CSV table of C-alpha atoms in Angstrom, one decimal:
chain,number,residue,atom,x,y,z
A,25,MET,CA,105.4,106.1,113.7
A,26,ASN,CA,102.7,108.3,115.2
A,27,ASP,CA,104.2,111.7,114.4
A,28,GLN,CA,101.1,112.7,112.5
A,29,PRO,CA,99.5,116.1,112.9
A,30,ALA,CA,96.5,116.3,115.3
A,31,ARG,CA,93.1,115.8,113.6
A,32,SER,CA,89.6,116.6,114.8
A,33,THR,CA,87.7,114.1,112.6
A,34,PRO,CA,87.7,110.3,112.8
A,35,PRO,CA,90.3,108.7,110.6
A,36,GLU,CA,89.3,106.6,107.7
A,37,LEU,CA,89.5,102.9,108.6
A,38,PHE,CA,90.1,99.7,106.5
A,39,THR,CA,91.7,101.4,103.5
A,40,TRP,CA,95.0,100.2,102.0
A,41,GLU,CA,96.7,103.2,103.6
A,42,PHE,CA,95.3,102.2,106.9
A,43,ALA,CA,96.4,98.6,106.5
A,44,THR,CA,100.0,99.7,105.9
A,45,ASP,CA,100.1,101.6,109.2
A,46,PRO,CA,97.0,101.5,111.3
A,47,TYR,CA,98.6,102.8,114.5
A,48,PRO,CA,98.1,106.5,114.0
A,49,ALA,CA,94.3,105.8,113.5
A,50,TYR,CA,94.2,103.6,116.5
A,51,ALA,CA,96.0,106.3,118.6
A,52,TRP,CA,93.2,108.8,117.5
A,53,LEU,CA,90.5,106.3,118.5
A,54,ARG,CA,92.1,105.6,121.9
A,55,GLU,CA,92.1,109.3,122.7
A,56,HIS,CA,88.8,110.5,121.1
A,57,ALA,CA,86.5,107.4,120.6
A,58,PRO,CA,88.0,104.5,122.6
A,59,VAL,CA,84.8,102.4,122.0
A,60,HIS,CA,83.8,103.3,118.5
A,61,ARG,CA,80.9,102.0,116.4
A,62,THR,CA,81.8,101.6,112.7
A,63,ARG,CA,80.6,99.9,109.6
A,64,LEU,CA,83.1,97.2,108.5
A,65,PRO,CA,83.9,96.5,104.8
A,66,SER,CA,81.6,93.5,105.0
A,67,GLY,CA,78.7,95.7,105.8
A,68,VAL,CA,78.5,94.5,109.4
A,69,GLU,CA,78.3,97.3,112.1
A,70,ALA,CA,80.4,96.6,115.2
A,71,TRP,CA,82.0,98.2,118.2
A,72,LEU,CA,85.8,98.6,118.2
A,73,VAL,CA,87.4,98.6,121.7
A,74,THR,CA,90.9,100.2,121.6
A,75,ARG,CA,92.1,101.0,125.1
A,76,TYR,CA,94.1,98.4,127.0
A,77,ALA,CA,92.0,98.4,130.2
A,78,ASP,CA,88.7,98.2,128.3
A,79,ALA,CA,90.1,95.5,126.0
A,80,ARG,CA,91.3,93.3,128.8
A,81,GLN,CA,87.9,93.7,130.6
A,82,ALA,CA,86.0,92.9,127.4
A,83,LEU,CA,88.1,89.8,126.6
A,84,ALA,CA,87.2,88.3,130.0
A,85,ASP,CA,83.5,89.5,130.1
A,86,GLN,CA,81.2,86.4,129.8
A,87,ARG,CA,78.3,88.7,128.7
A,88,LEU,CA,80.2,88.9,125.4
A,89,SER,CA,79.5,85.6,123.8
A,90,LYS,CA,81.6,83.9,121.1
A,91,ASN,CA,78.5,82.1,119.7
A,92,PRO,CA,77.4,83.8,116.4
A,93,ALA,CA,73.8,82.8,117.3
A,94,HIS,CA,73.7,85.8,119.7
A,95,HIS,CA,74.4,88.2,116.8
A,96,ASP,CA,71.3,90.4,116.1
A,97,GLU,CA,72.2,90.5,112.5
A,98,PRO,CA,70.3,92.3,109.7
A,99,ALA,CA,69.7,90.3,106.5
A,100,HIS,CA,72.5,92.0,104.6
A,101,ALA,CA,75.1,91.0,107.2
A,102,ARG,CA,74.0,87.4,107.7
A,103,GLY,CA,76.9,84.9,107.8
A,104,ARG,CA,79.6,87.6,107.5
A,105,THR,CA,81.1,87.3,111.0
A,106,GLY,CA,83.1,84.0,110.8
A,107,ILE,CA,85.4,82.0,108.6
A,108,PRO,CA,83.8,81.7,105.2
A,109,GLY,CA,82.4,78.2,104.6
A,110,GLU,CA,82.8,76.9,108.2
A,111,ARG,CA,79.0,76.9,108.8
A,112,LYS,CA,78.2,74.8,105.7
A,113,ALA,CA,81.1,72.5,106.3
A,114,GLU,CA,79.8,71.8,109.9
A,115,LEU,CA,83.0,73.2,111.5
A,116,MET,CA,81.3,75.6,113.9
A,117,THR,CA,81.8,73.6,117.1
A,118,HIS,CA,85.3,74.8,117.9
A,119,LEU,CA,86.7,76.9,120.7
A,120,LEU,CA,86.4,80.3,118.9
A,121,ASN,CA,82.6,79.9,118.5
A,122,ILE,CA,81.3,78.5,121.8
A,123,ASP,CA,80.8,79.5,125.4
A,124,PRO,CA,80.8,77.7,128.7
A,125,PRO,CA,79.8,75.1,129.6
A,126,ASP,CA,80.5,73.6,126.2
A,127,HIS,CA,83.7,75.6,125.8
A,128,THR,CA,84.9,74.4,129.2
A,129,ARG,CA,84.3,70.8,128.3
A,130,LEU,CA,85.9,71.0,124.9
A,131,ARG,CA,88.9,73.0,126.1
A,132,ARG,CA,89.5,70.5,128.9
A,133,LEU,CA,89.4,67.6,126.4
A,134,VAL,CA,91.6,69.3,123.8
A,135,SER,CA,94.1,70.3,126.5
A,136,LYS,CA,94.7,66.7,127.2
A,137,ALA,CA,96.1,66.2,123.7
A,138,PHE,CA,97.7,69.6,123.2
A,139,THR,CA,100.0,69.7,126.3
A,140,PRO,CA,103.2,71.7,127.0
A,141,ARG,CA,105.1,68.4,127.1
A,142,ARG,CA,104.0,67.6,123.5
A,143,VAL,CA,105.1,71.0,122.3
A,144,ALA,CA,108.4,70.8,124.1
A,145,GLU,CA,109.1,67.4,122.5
A,146,PHE,CA,108.3,68.9,119.1
A,147,ALA,CA,111.2,71.5,119.4
A,148,PRO,CA,113.8,69.4,117.4
A,149,ARG,CA,111.3,68.9,114.6
A,150,VAL,CA,110.6,72.6,114.4
A,151,GLN,CA,114.4,73.2,114.2
A,152,GLU,CA,114.7,70.6,111.5
A,153,LEU,CA,112.0,72.1,109.4
A,154,THR,CA,113.4,75.6,109.9
A,155,ASP,CA,116.9,74.6,108.7
A,156,ARG,CA,115.5,72.6,105.8
A,157,LEU,CA,113.5,75.6,104.5
A,158,ILE,CA,116.5,77.9,104.8
A,159,ASP,CA,118.6,75.3,103.0
A,160,ASN,CA,116.2,75.6,100.1
A,161,PHE,CA,117.1,79.2,99.5
A,162,VAL,CA,120.3,80.0,101.4
A,163,THR,CA,122.6,79.9,98.3
A,164,LYS,CA,120.4,82.1,96.2
A,165,GLY,CA,121.2,85.3,98.0
A,166,GLU,CA,117.6,86.4,98.0
A,167,ALA,CA,114.1,85.1,98.9
A,168,ASP,CA,110.6,86.0,99.7
A,169,LEU,CA,110.5,85.2,103.4
A,170,ILE,CA,106.7,84.9,103.5
A,171,HIS,CA,106.2,82.3,100.7
A,172,GLU,CA,109.5,80.5,101.1
A,173,PHE,CA,109.8,80.4,104.9
A,174,ALA,CA,107.2,82.0,107.2
A,175,PHE,CA,104.2,80.3,105.4
A,176,PRO,CA,105.5,76.8,104.9
A,177,LEU,CA,107.1,76.4,108.4
A,178,PRO,CA,103.9,76.5,110.5
A,179,ILE,CA,101.9,74.5,107.9
A,180,TYR,CA,104.4,71.6,107.9
A,181,ALA,CA,104.8,71.9,111.7
A,182,ILE,CA,101.0,71.7,112.5
A,183,CYS,CA,100.5,69.0,109.9
A,184,ASP,CA,103.2,66.9,111.6
A,185,MET,CA,101.6,67.5,115.0
A,186,LEU,CA,98.1,66.7,113.7
A,187,GLY,CA,99.3,63.5,112.1
A,188,VAL,CA,98.8,64.4,108.4
A,189,PRO,CA,100.9,62.0,106.3
A,190,PRO,CA,103.8,63.7,104.4
A,191,GLU,CA,102.3,62.8,101.1
A,192,ASP,CA,99.1,64.9,101.9
A,193,GLN,CA,100.8,67.9,103.4
A,194,ASP,CA,101.1,69.8,100.1
A,195,ASP,CA,97.3,69.7,99.7
A,196,PHE,CA,97.1,71.3,103.2
A,197,ARG,CA,99.6,73.9,102.0
A,198,ASP,CA,97.4,74.7,99.0
A,199,TRP,CA,94.2,74.9,101.0
A,200,ALA,CA,95.9,77.1,103.7
A,201,GLY,CA,97.3,79.4,101.0
A,202,MET,CA,93.8,80.0,99.6
A,203,MET,CA,92.5,80.7,103.1
A,204,ILE,CA,95.0,83.5,103.9
A,205,ARG,CA,94.6,85.3,100.6
A,206,HIS,CA,91.3,86.8,101.8
A,207,GLY,CA,90.2,89.1,99.0
A,208,GLY,CA,93.2,88.2,96.8
A,209,GLY,CA,92.0,84.8,95.5
A,210,PRO,CA,89.1,83.6,93.3
A,211,ARG,CA,85.6,84.3,94.5
A,212,GLY,CA,84.4,81.6,96.9
A,213,GLY,CA,87.9,80.1,97.1
A,214,VAL,CA,88.1,80.2,100.9
A,215,ALA,CA,84.8,78.4,101.3
A,216,ARG,CA,85.9,75.7,98.7
A,217,SER,CA,89.2,75.2,100.6
A,218,VAL,CA,87.4,74.9,103.9
A,219,LYS,CA,85.0,72.3,102.4
A,220,LYS,CA,87.9,70.3,100.9
A,221,MET,CA,89.7,70.4,104.3
A,222,ARG,CA,86.6,69.3,106.1
A,223,GLY,CA,86.2,66.3,103.8
A,224,TYR,CA,89.9,65.4,104.3
A,225,LEU,CA,89.7,65.7,108.1
A,226,ALA,CA,86.7,63.4,108.2
A,227,GLU,CA,88.5,60.8,106.3
A,228,LEU,CA,91.7,61.2,108.4
A,229,ILE,CA,89.8,61.0,111.7
A,230,HIS,CA,88.2,57.8,110.5
A,231,ARG,CA,91.6,56.3,109.6
A,232,LYS,CA,93.0,57.4,113.0
A,233,ARG,CA,90.2,55.7,114.8
A,234,GLN,CA,91.1,52.4,113.1
A,235,ASP,CA,94.9,52.9,113.4
A,236,PRO,CA,95.8,55.6,116.0
A,237,GLY,CA,99.3,57.0,116.4
A,238,ASP,CA,101.2,59.4,118.6
A,239,ASP,CA,99.8,62.5,117.0
A,240,LEU,CA,97.4,65.3,117.9
A,241,ILE,CA,94.3,63.9,116.0
A,242,SER,CA,94.8,60.5,117.6
A,243,GLY,CA,95.1,62.4,121.0
A,244,LEU,CA,91.8,64.3,120.3
A,245,ILE,CA,90.1,61.0,119.5
A,246,ARG,CA,91.4,59.4,122.7
A,247,ALA,CA,90.7,62.4,124.9
A,248,SER,CA,88.0,61.7,127.5
A,249,ASP,CA,86.8,63.1,130.7
A,250,HIS,CA,84.3,61.4,133.0
A,251,GLY,CA,83.2,59.3,130.1
A,252,GLU,CA,82.9,62.2,127.6
A,253,HIS,CA,84.5,62.1,124.2
A,254,LEU,CA,84.8,64.5,121.3
A,255,THR,CA,82.2,63.7,118.6
A,256,GLU,CA,83.5,63.3,115.1
A,257,ASN,CA,82.2,66.8,114.2
A,258,GLU,CA,83.9,68.3,117.3
A,259,ALA,CA,87.2,66.5,116.5
A,260,ALA,CA,87.1,67.7,112.9
A,261,ALA,CA,86.2,71.3,114.0
A,262,MET,CA,89.0,71.3,116.6
A,263,ALA,CA,91.6,70.0,114.1
A,264,PHE,CA,90.4,72.6,111.6
A,265,ILE,CA,90.7,75.5,114.0
A,266,LEU,CA,94.1,74.3,115.3
A,267,LEU,CA,95.3,74.4,111.8
A,268,PHE,CA,93.6,77.6,110.8
A,269,ALA,CA,94.4,79.6,113.9
A,270,GLY,CA,97.7,77.9,114.4
A,271,PHE,CA,99.4,78.6,111.1
A,272,GLU,CA,98.3,82.2,110.0
A,273,THR,CA,99.2,83.7,113.4
A,274,THR,CA,102.7,82.2,113.1
A,275,VAL,CA,103.1,83.2,109.5
A,276,ASN,CA,102.5,86.8,110.6
A,277,LEU,CA,104.5,86.5,113.8
A,278,ILE,CA,107.6,85.6,111.7
A,279,GLY,CA,106.9,88.0,108.9
A,280,ASN,CA,106.0,91.0,111.0
A,281,GLY,CA,108.8,90.2,113.4
A,282,VAL,CA,111.5,90.0,110.8
A,283,TYR,CA,110.2,93.2,109.2
A,284,ALA,CA,110.2,95.0,112.6
A,285,LEU,CA,113.8,93.9,113.3
A,286,LEU,CA,115.0,95.0,109.8
A,287,ARG,CA,113.4,98.4,110.5
A,288,ASN,CA,115.0,98.7,113.9
A,289,PRO,CA,118.7,97.7,113.3
A,290,GLY,CA,119.8,98.6,116.8
A,291,GLU,CA,117.5,96.1,118.3
A,292,ARG,CA,118.3,93.5,115.7
A,293,ALA,CA,122.0,93.9,116.4
A,294,ARG,CA,121.3,93.6,120.1
A,295,LEU,CA,119.5,90.3,119.6
A,296,GLN,CA,122.2,88.9,117.3
A,297,ALA,CA,124.9,89.7,119.8
A,298,SER,CA,122.8,87.9,122.5
A,299,LEU,CA,122.3,84.9,120.3
A,300,ALA,CA,126.0,84.8,119.4
A,301,ALA,CA,126.8,84.7,123.2
A,302,GLY,CA,124.5,81.6,123.5
A,303,GLU,CA,121.9,83.5,125.5
A,304,ARG,CA,118.1,83.0,125.1
A,305,GLU,CA,116.6,85.6,127.5
A,306,LEU,CA,116.5,88.4,125.0
A,307,LEU,CA,115.1,86.1,122.3
A,308,GLU,CA,112.3,85.1,124.6
A,309,SER,CA,111.4,88.6,125.8
A,310,GLY,CA,112.0,89.8,122.2
A,311,VAL,CA,109.3,87.6,120.7
A,312,GLU,CA,106.9,88.8,123.4
A,313,GLU,CA,107.8,92.4,122.4
A,314,LEU,CA,107.3,91.7,118.7
A,315,LEU,CA,103.9,90.2,119.6
A,316,ARG,CA,103.0,93.5,121.3
A,317,TYR,CA,104.7,95.9,118.8
A,318,ASP,CA,103.2,94.6,115.6
A,319,GLY,CA,101.5,91.3,116.4
A,320,PRO,CA,99.9,88.8,114.0
A,321,VAL,CA,96.3,89.3,115.3
A,322,GLU,CA,95.1,92.8,114.8
A,323,LEU,CA,91.6,92.3,116.2
A,324,ALA,CA,90.4,89.6,118.5
A,325,THR,CA,87.8,87.2,117.0
A,326,TRP,CA,84.1,88.1,117.1
A,327,ARG,CA,82.1,88.6,120.3
A,328,PHE,CA,78.4,89.4,120.7
A,329,ALA,CA,76.6,91.1,123.6
A,330,THR,CA,74.1,88.7,125.2
A,331,GLU,CA,72.5,91.6,127.2
A,332,PRO,CA,72.9,95.4,127.3
A,333,LEU,CA,76.2,96.4,128.9
A,334,ALA,CA,78.7,99.3,129.1
A,335,ILE,CA,82.3,99.3,127.8
A,336,GLY,CA,84.4,102.5,128.3
A,337,GLY,CA,81.3,104.5,128.9
A,338,GLU,CA,79.4,103.4,125.8
A,339,ARG,CA,76.2,101.5,125.9
A,340,ILE,CA,76.3,98.2,123.9
A,341,ALA,CA,72.9,96.8,122.9
A,342,ALA,CA,72.2,93.1,123.2
A,343,GLY,CA,73.1,91.4,119.9
A,344,ASP,CA,75.7,93.9,118.9
A,345,PRO,CA,79.1,92.6,117.7
A,346,VAL,CA,82.2,93.7,119.6
A,347,LEU,CA,85.7,93.6,118.2
A,348,VAL,CA,88.6,94.1,120.6
A,349,VAL,CA,91.5,95.8,118.8
A,350,LEU,CA,94.5,94.0,120.2
A,351,ALA,CA,96.9,96.2,118.0
A,352,ALA,CA,95.5,99.4,119.6
A,353,ALA,CA,95.4,98.1,123.1
A,354,ASP,CA,99.0,96.9,122.9
A,355,ARG,CA,100.1,100.4,121.9
A,356,ASP,CA,98.2,102.1,124.8
A,357,PRO,CA,100.5,104.6,126.5
A,358,GLU,CA,98.4,104.3,129.7
A,359,ARG,CA,99.7,100.7,129.9
A,360,PHE,CA,103.1,100.6,128.1
A,361,ALA,CA,105.9,103.1,128.4
A,362,GLY,CA,107.1,104.3,125.0
A,363,PRO,CA,104.5,102.0,123.2
A,364,ASP,CA,105.6,103.0,119.7
A,365,THR,CA,109.2,102.0,120.4
A,366,LEU,CA,110.5,98.5,119.9
A,367,ASP,CA,112.3,97.4,123.1
A,368,LEU,CA,113.2,93.7,122.9
A,369,ALA,CA,114.2,93.7,126.6
A,370,ARG,CA,110.8,95.1,127.8
A,371,ARG,CA,110.0,93.5,131.1
A,372,ASP,CA,106.5,94.5,132.2
A,373,ASN,CA,104.9,93.2,128.9
A,374,GLN,CA,101.5,91.7,129.6
A,375,HIS,CA,100.4,92.2,126.0
A,376,LEU,CA,97.1,90.9,124.7
A,377,GLY,CA,98.6,89.3,121.5
A,378,TYR,CA,97.3,85.9,122.3
A,379,GLY,CA,94.1,87.1,124.1
A,380,HIS,CA,93.1,87.0,127.7
A,381,GLY,CA,90.7,85.0,129.8
A,382,ILE,CA,89.1,81.7,129.0
A,383,HIS,CA,89.7,82.1,125.3
A,384,TYR,CA,93.5,82.7,125.7
A,385,CYS,CA,95.1,81.0,122.7
A,386,LEU,CA,95.6,77.3,123.3
A,387,GLY,CA,98.4,77.1,120.7
A,388,ALA,CA,100.5,80.0,122.1
A,389,PRO,CA,103.3,77.7,123.3
A,390,LEU,CA,103.7,76.2,119.8
A,391,ALA,CA,103.6,79.6,118.2
A,392,ARG,CA,106.2,80.9,120.6
A,393,LEU,CA,108.4,77.9,119.9
A,394,GLU,CA,108.1,78.4,116.1
A,395,GLY,CA,108.7,82.2,116.4
A,396,GLN,CA,111.8,81.9,118.6
A,397,THR,CA,113.3,79.1,116.5
A,398,ALA,CA,112.6,80.9,113.2
A,399,LEU,CA,114.0,84.2,114.3
A,400,ALA,CA,117.1,82.8,116.0
A,401,THR,CA,118.0,80.6,113.1
A,402,LEU,CA,117.4,83.3,110.4
A,403,LEU,CA,119.5,85.9,112.3
A,404,THR,CA,122.3,83.3,113.0
A,405,ARG,CA,122.5,81.8,109.5
A,406,LEU,CA,121.8,85.0,107.6
A,407,PRO,CA,123.5,87.6,109.8
A,408,ASP,CA,123.4,90.4,107.1
A,409,LEU,CA,119.8,89.9,106.2
A,410,ARG,CA,118.3,93.0,104.6
A,411,LEU,CA,115.2,94.2,102.9
A,412,ALA,CA,115.5,93.8,99.1
A,413,VAL,CA,112.8,96.5,98.3
A,414,ASP,CA,111.8,99.9,99.5
A,415,PRO,CA,109.4,99.5,102.5
A,416,ALA,CA,106.9,101.6,100.5
A,417,GLU,CA,106.6,98.7,98.0
A,418,LEU,CA,105.4,96.2,100.6
A,419,ARG,CA,101.7,95.4,100.8
A,420,TRP,CA,99.7,94.0,103.7
A,421,ARG,CA,97.1,91.4,103.2
A,422,GLY,CA,93.4,92.4,103.4
A,423,GLY,CA,91.2,91.0,106.0
A,424,LEU,CA,89.8,92.0,109.3
A,425,ILE,CA,91.3,89.8,112.1
A,426,MET,CA,94.9,89.1,111.0
A,427,ARG,CA,97.8,91.5,110.2
A,428,GLY,CA,100.5,90.2,107.9
A,429,LEU,CA,102.6,91.0,104.9
A,430,ARG,CA,101.8,89.6,101.4
A,431,THR,CA,105.5,89.3,100.6
A,432,LEU,CA,108.8,90.1,102.3
A,433,PRO,CA,111.6,90.2,99.7
A,434,VAL,CA,115.0,90.0,101.5
A,435,ALA,CA,118.6,89.6,100.4
A,436,TRP,CA,121.9,88.7,102.2
A,437,GLY,CA,125.6,88.1,101.5
A,438,PRO,CA,127.6,84.9,102.1
A,439,ALA,CA,125.6,82.5,104.4
A,440,VAL,CA,126.9,80.9,107.5
A,441,ASP,CA,127.2,77.1,107.3
A,442,PRO,CA,125.4,75.8,110.5
A,443,LYS,CA,127.6,72.7,110.5
A,444,ASN,CA,130.8,74.8,110.4
A,445,PRO,CA,130.2,78.3,111.6
A,446,ASP,CA,133.8,79.4,110.9
A,447,THR,CA,133.3,79.0,107.1
A,448,VAL,CA,130.9,80.5,104.7
A,449,THR,CA,129.0,79.0,101.8
A,450,PRO,CA,129.7,81.0,98.5
A,451,LEU,CA,126.6,82.3,96.8
A,452,GLY,CA,125.5,80.8,93.5
A,453,SER,CA,126.2,77.1,94.2
A,454,ASP,CA,123.4,74.6,93.9
A,455,GLY,CA,122.1,74.1,97.5
A,456,SER,CA,118.6,73.0,96.7
A,457,SER,CA,117.0,70.3,98.9
A,458,GLU,CA,113.6,68.7,99.0
A,459,MET,CA,111.1,69.0,101.8
């Protein structure tokens, strides 16, 4: 990917061309300006950290606050560093916006509800959702894997975990769809969707207090530590960020991962052979490699210097925003051998795709479960999956933090029947089913 001629001037960032393949630009920054001050499309000026060692250090540096109150922001940049609408909707008190000791308290409380055991118990439901979504399009011979598979799977999964009733889940799907369109939807659409989601969560939390169940929101309400409980605003903010951070990352993990496998047929065939042999080791290491190679989160969420400090030899002033470029750090040749090569069996793979330090992604086990289930099932049921368009026709979503495709049109031949792998389902029959 990075066979571009050497250049002496900084590359242009945040263009559509850059969004398609940012890795040559990040390679230039790593070599020539590893900690680079730039003006973002929003007008905010921020430092970009691109080398792995600097990135890992910055992610764990408690002098870099997550609280937007530390941003020394000029008037023209006010309110442009978070999720649109979260401030007005009183959804700021979540793990991406706070520091210790509040962060320590909230994470400890939330961890009681979001346990590895709960995620493991959810595996059959994720498999059921995965198969049902594939059933909806398997006989058509073609699909848009983003809109028909990668997007609805994590939405329905996290709604189930939160305890959103099935009859309300399509509303969540609509609100979530607006939230990931970034610049592609109507003006103010993200903020309106956040407001609607906030109102719904307040009502749902009230209902769960009266009639709790075995779901994540009920667990958040019950969670306590030394007499401390989540307030209603904290519970709503935590449910909101688990949904917001928990679905778009998985949409992109599945979409980017399938696309990378289709562009690397040797690695894809290697994984399919491993799955056919009933092995999981390559699937597990492969998902980690896909997170490193072209992961769902391009830049870590905002940090703000609470005092003057140095990163990579550059002096950062108090109040300056700092953005750690995970996509650049995870392609650093100083840390990863052959960083631009997809190697599903890569062993020493301490990528930063889910962060590092106290803000390491709480939902990483669920995202891994969904990613592994989605990829294994797709490659097994649709063994001859292929791109249905020229790669040059694909477009990546706008936005600063996430990296994901707008669409991923694919096609395939006869589909394997999961109940009888020795037979095939002929194309063209009516195989529709309802969610």
